[in-house]
Amino acid sequence: MAKLVLLSEGLTGSSFELKAEKTTVGRLEDNAFQIPEPSVSSHHCEILLRGTEVVVKDLNSTNGTFVGGEKTTETVLKHGQILRLGQVEMRLETPEGAAAAKKMPLDQTRAIPRGVKVNELEQGRAPVFDKNSPFAKKSNKTTIIFLSIGGVLIVIIIVFVVIALQKLK
């Protein structure tokens, strides 16, 4: 069964199962799904079940209804999408979407050829990384050049200051 899981602070973890074909959502108690938050209109929107589709329809709310960050008047809500009513965010969770997410293969998974062994850490020996490793020591050539040029410039500035002070005397 589809449900809306609240994500906003103070409401986190609360959820509402969508059992009826039409569910009204709003701030007042006469809504099927009441959200007592000032940014939610008294009758903010309707959630409609049309077969396997979950449709959200704005009821001319003051602060708007947003799906995936886009303002909408009526749209199909898909598994995992974020619905925002005023300042309150919630996520749609469906059994079909959860099952599909579990079946999806992992992309770009690869095994690390050799990790650090516990006994190496206990003995204080650091693993040796080859030059192609992302953890290999980087060259300090650029730093040395930069510091050398900076040192020469400082010496030149000091010489000019000394010459300028001697001309003033």
mmCIF file of C-alpha atoms in Angstrom:
data_model
loop_
_atom_site.group_PDB
_atom_site.id
_atom_site.type_symbol
_atom_site.label_atom_id
_atom_site.label_comp_id
_atom_site.label_asym_id
_atom_site.label_seq_id
_atom_site.Cartn_x
_atom_site.Cartn_y
_atom_site.Cartn_z
ATOM 1 C CA MET A 1 0.000 0.000 0.000
ATOM 2 C CA ALA A 2 1.302 3.474 -0.887
ATOM 3 C CA LYS A 3 2.121 5.849 1.932
ATOM 4 C CA LEU A 4 3.445 9.371 2.456
ATOM 5 C CA VAL A 5 6.370 9.623 4.878
ATOM 6 C CA LEU A 6 6.893 13.063 6.438
ATOM 7 C CA LEU A 7 10.481 14.359 6.250
ATOM 8 C CA SER A 8 10.217 17.845 7.769
ATOM 9 C CA GLU A 9 11.671 18.617 11.197
ATOM 10 C CA GLY A 10 9.230 17.964 14.016
ATOM 11 C CA LEU A 11 7.170 15.637 11.812
ATOM 12 C CA THR A 12 9.957 13.260 10.750
ATOM 13 C CA GLY A 13 9.014 9.601 10.708
ATOM 14 C CA SER A 14 5.253 10.154 10.707
ATOM 15 C CA SER A 15 3.505 8.545 7.784
ATOM 16 C CA PHE A 16 0.038 8.240 6.297
ATOM 17 C CA GLU A 17 -1.145 5.194 4.342
ATOM 18 C CA LEU A 18 -3.165 6.014 1.242
ATOM 19 C CA LYS A 19 -6.115 3.609 1.526
ATOM 20 C CA ALA A 20 -8.982 5.623 0.021
ATOM 21 C CA GLU A 21 -9.396 6.628 -3.628
ATOM 22 C CA LYS A 22 -9.466 10.276 -2.512
ATOM 23 C CA THR A 23 -7.531 11.628 0.474
ATOM 24 C CA THR A 24 -7.760 15.281 1.457
ATOM 25 C CA VAL A 25 -4.658 16.835 3.008
ATOM 26 C CA GLY A 26 -4.589 20.054 4.992
ATOM 27 C CA ARG A 27 -4.205 21.851 8.292
ATOM 28 C CA LEU A 28 -7.782 21.440 9.576
ATOM 29 C CA GLU A 29 -9.133 18.391 11.421
ATOM 30 C CA ASP A 30 -11.749 17.609 8.759
ATOM 31 C CA ASN A 31 -9.010 16.420 6.358
ATOM 32 C CA ALA A 32 -8.269 12.693 6.115
ATOM 33 C CA PHE A 33 -4.562 13.537 6.501
ATOM 34 C CA GLN A 34 -4.161 16.479 8.873
ATOM 35 C CA ILE A 35 -0.813 18.319 8.959
ATOM 36 C CA PRO A 36 -0.962 20.907 11.768
ATOM 37 C CA GLU A 37 1.637 23.298 10.292
ATOM 38 C CA PRO A 38 0.968 26.996 9.486
ATOM 39 C CA SER A 39 2.432 26.852 5.938
ATOM 40 C CA VAL A 40 -0.069 24.130 4.977
ATOM 41 C CA SER A 41 -3.446 25.479 3.809
ATOM 42 C CA SER A 42 -6.632 24.451 5.608
ATOM 43 C CA HIS A 43 -7.524 22.257 2.579
ATOM 44 C CA HIS A 44 -4.221 22.085 0.719
ATOM 45 C CA CYS A 45 -4.499 19.209 -1.767
ATOM 46 C CA GLU A 46 -6.069 15.891 -2.665
ATOM 47 C CA ILE A 47 -4.242 12.608 -3.177
ATOM 48 C CA LEU A 48 -6.094 10.444 -5.704
ATOM 49 C CA LEU A 49 -5.501 6.748 -6.338
ATOM 50 C CA ARG A 50 -6.143 5.965 -10.011
ATOM 51 C CA GLY A 51 -5.316 2.304 -10.486
ATOM 52 C CA THR A 52 -1.608 2.012 -9.671
ATOM 53 C CA GLU A 53 -1.027 5.760 -10.074
ATOM 54 C CA VAL A 54 -0.919 8.231 -7.201
ATOM 55 C CA VAL A 55 -2.045 11.699 -8.324
ATOM 56 C CA VAL A 56 -1.639 14.879 -6.288
ATOM 57 C CA LYS A 57 -4.050 17.746 -7.037
ATOM 58 C CA ASP A 58 -3.581 21.208 -5.506
ATOM 59 C CA LEU A 59 -6.733 22.823 -4.080
ATOM 60 C CA ASN A 60 -5.670 26.454 -4.735
ATOM 61 C CA SER A 61 -3.410 26.401 -1.681
ATOM 62 C CA THR A 62 -1.757 29.608 -0.479
ATOM 63 C CA ASN A 63 1.850 28.314 -0.399
ATOM 64 C CA GLY A 64 1.617 25.863 -3.294
ATOM 65 C CA THR A 65 2.111 22.176 -3.961
ATOM 66 C CA PHE A 66 5.500 21.086 -5.293
ATOM 67 C CA VAL A 67 6.678 17.758 -6.711
ATOM 68 C CA GLY A 68 10.426 17.412 -7.132
ATOM 69 C CA GLY A 69 10.848 21.142 -6.547
ATOM 70 C CA GLU A 70 8.438 22.112 -9.349
ATOM 71 C CA LYS A 71 5.133 23.835 -8.567
ATOM 72 C CA THR A 72 2.174 21.817 -9.777
ATOM 73 C CA THR A 73 -1.608 21.909 -9.889
ATOM 74 C CA GLU A 74 -2.001 18.207 -10.720
ATOM 75 C CA THR A 75 0.618 15.539 -11.362
ATOM 76 C CA VAL A 76 1.340 11.839 -10.995
ATOM 77 C CA LEU A 77 3.552 11.185 -7.988
ATOM 78 C CA LYS A 78 6.096 8.371 -8.418
ATOM 79 C CA HIS A 79 7.818 6.199 -5.805
ATOM 80 C CA GLY A 80 10.553 8.117 -3.972
ATOM 81 C CA GLN A 81 9.501 11.571 -5.216
ATOM 82 C CA ILE A 82 9.376 14.433 -2.725
ATOM 83 C CA LEU A 83 6.046 16.213 -2.300
ATOM 84 C CA ARG A 84 6.162 19.624 -0.598
ATOM 85 C CA LEU A 85 3.066 21.320 0.794
ATOM 86 C CA GLY A 86 4.021 24.803 1.960
ATOM 87 C CA GLN A 87 7.147 24.106 4.039
ATOM 88 C CA VAL A 88 6.343 20.450 4.801
ATOM 89 C CA GLU A 89 8.157 17.779 2.781
ATOM 90 C CA MET A 90 7.123 14.159 2.410
ATOM 91 C CA ARG A 91 8.179 11.224 0.251
ATOM 92 C CA LEU A 92 5.900 8.761 -1.539
ATOM 93 C CA GLU A 93 6.718 5.127 -0.802
ATOM 94 C CA THR A 94 5.009 2.359 -2.754
ATOM 95 C CA PRO A 95 5.434 -1.410 -2.444
ATOM 96 C CA GLU A 96 6.081 -1.679 -6.201
ATOM 97 C CA GLY A 97 8.812 0.981 -6.063
ATOM 98 C CA ALA A 98 10.447 -0.580 -3.009
ATOM 99 C CA ALA A 99 10.484 -4.011 -4.696
ATOM 100 C CA ALA A 100 11.976 -2.523 -7.872
ATOM 101 C CA ALA A 101 14.668 -0.734 -5.845
ATOM 102 C CA LYS A 102 15.651 -4.026 -4.180
ATOM 103 C CA LYS A 103 15.948 -5.795 -7.562
ATOM 104 C CA MET A 104 18.157 -3.139 -9.176
ATOM 105 C CA PRO A 105 21.756 -4.316 -9.661
ATOM 106 C CA LEU A 106 24.548 -2.224 -8.221
ATOM 107 C CA ASP A 107 26.281 -0.050 -10.783
ATOM 108 C CA GLN A 108 30.042 0.353 -10.976
ATOM 109 C CA THR A 109 30.805 -1.895 -8.038
ATOM 110 C CA ARG A 110 34.382 -3.104 -7.943
ATOM 111 C CA ALA A 111 36.521 -5.014 -5.521
ATOM 112 C CA ILE A 112 39.525 -3.343 -3.955
ATOM 113 C CA PRO A 113 42.535 -5.557 -4.709
ATOM 114 C CA ARG A 114 44.109 -5.237 -1.274
ATOM 115 C CA GLY A 115 42.935 -3.413 1.776
ATOM 116 C CA VAL A 116 44.705 -2.723 5.063
ATOM 117 C CA LYS A 117 44.883 -5.738 7.332
ATOM 118 C CA VAL A 118 44.126 -5.372 11.032
ATOM 119 C CA ASN A 119 47.478 -6.809 12.103
ATOM 120 C CA GLU A 120 49.296 -4.191 9.973
ATOM 121 C CA LEU A 121 47.452 -1.434 11.820
ATOM 122 C CA GLU A 122 48.198 -2.992 15.210
ATOM 123 C CA GLN A 123 51.912 -3.307 14.378
ATOM 124 C CA GLY A 124 52.081 0.304 13.211
ATOM 125 C CA ARG A 125 53.090 -0.631 9.685
ATOM 126 C CA ALA A 126 51.463 1.495 7.036
ATOM 127 C CA PRO A 127 50.565 -0.226 3.780
ATOM 128 C CA VAL A 128 52.761 0.536 0.780
ATOM 129 C CA PHE A 129 50.928 2.170 -2.111
ATOM 130 C CA ASP A 130 52.264 2.094 -5.664
ATOM 131 C CA LYS A 131 52.618 5.200 -7.853
ATOM 132 C CA ASN A 132 49.230 4.636 -9.524
ATOM 133 C CA SER A 133 47.356 4.490 -6.236
ATOM 134 C CA PRO A 134 45.137 7.467 -5.347
ATOM 135 C CA PHE A 135 46.910 7.414 -1.975
ATOM 136 C CA ALA A 136 50.446 7.614 -3.364
ATOM 137 C CA LYS A 137 52.628 10.490 -2.139
ATOM 138 C CA LYS A 138 52.363 13.481 -4.419
ATOM 139 C CA SER A 139 55.395 15.294 -5.810
ATOM 140 C CA ASN A 140 56.500 18.477 -4.024
ATOM 141 C CA LYS A 141 58.148 19.906 -7.163
ATOM 142 C CA THR A 142 55.536 22.655 -7.615
ATOM 143 C CA THR A 143 55.733 23.681 -3.958
ATOM 144 C CA ILE A 144 59.519 23.897 -4.073
ATOM 145 C CA ILE A 145 59.444 26.056 -7.229
ATOM 146 C CA PHE A 146 56.790 28.345 -5.734
ATOM 147 C CA LEU A 147 58.734 28.823 -2.480
ATOM 148 C CA SER A 148 62.017 29.438 -4.371
ATOM 149 C CA ILE A 149 60.468 32.163 -6.532
ATOM 150 C CA GLY A 150 58.830 33.692 -3.433
ATOM 151 C CA GLY A 151 62.186 33.713 -1.597
ATOM 152 C CA VAL A 152 63.963 35.415 -4.510
ATOM 153 C CA LEU A 153 61.236 38.071 -4.710
ATOM 154 C CA ILE A 154 61.530 38.765 -0.968
ATOM 155 C CA VAL A 155 65.309 39.196 -1.270
ATOM 156 C CA ILE A 156 64.848 41.610 -4.211
ATOM 157 C CA ILE A 157 62.295 43.659 -2.254
ATOM 158 C CA ILE A 158 64.625 43.850 0.762
ATOM 159 C CA VAL A 159 67.503 45.030 -1.485
ATOM 160 C CA PHE A 160 65.319 47.771 -2.977
ATOM 161 C CA VAL A 161 64.168 48.902 0.485
ATOM 162 C CA VAL A 162 67.783 49.089 1.726
ATOM 163 C CA ILE A 163 68.838 51.095 -1.354
ATOM 164 C CA ALA A 164 65.883 53.464 -0.944
ATOM 165 C CA LEU A 165 66.707 54.023 2.767
ATOM 166 C CA GLN A 166 70.360 54.797 1.943
ATOM 167 C CA LYS A 167 69.350 57.417 -0.667
ATOM 168 C CA LEU A 168 67.146 59.139 1.939
ATOM 169 C CA LYS A 169 70.060 59.648 4.368
#
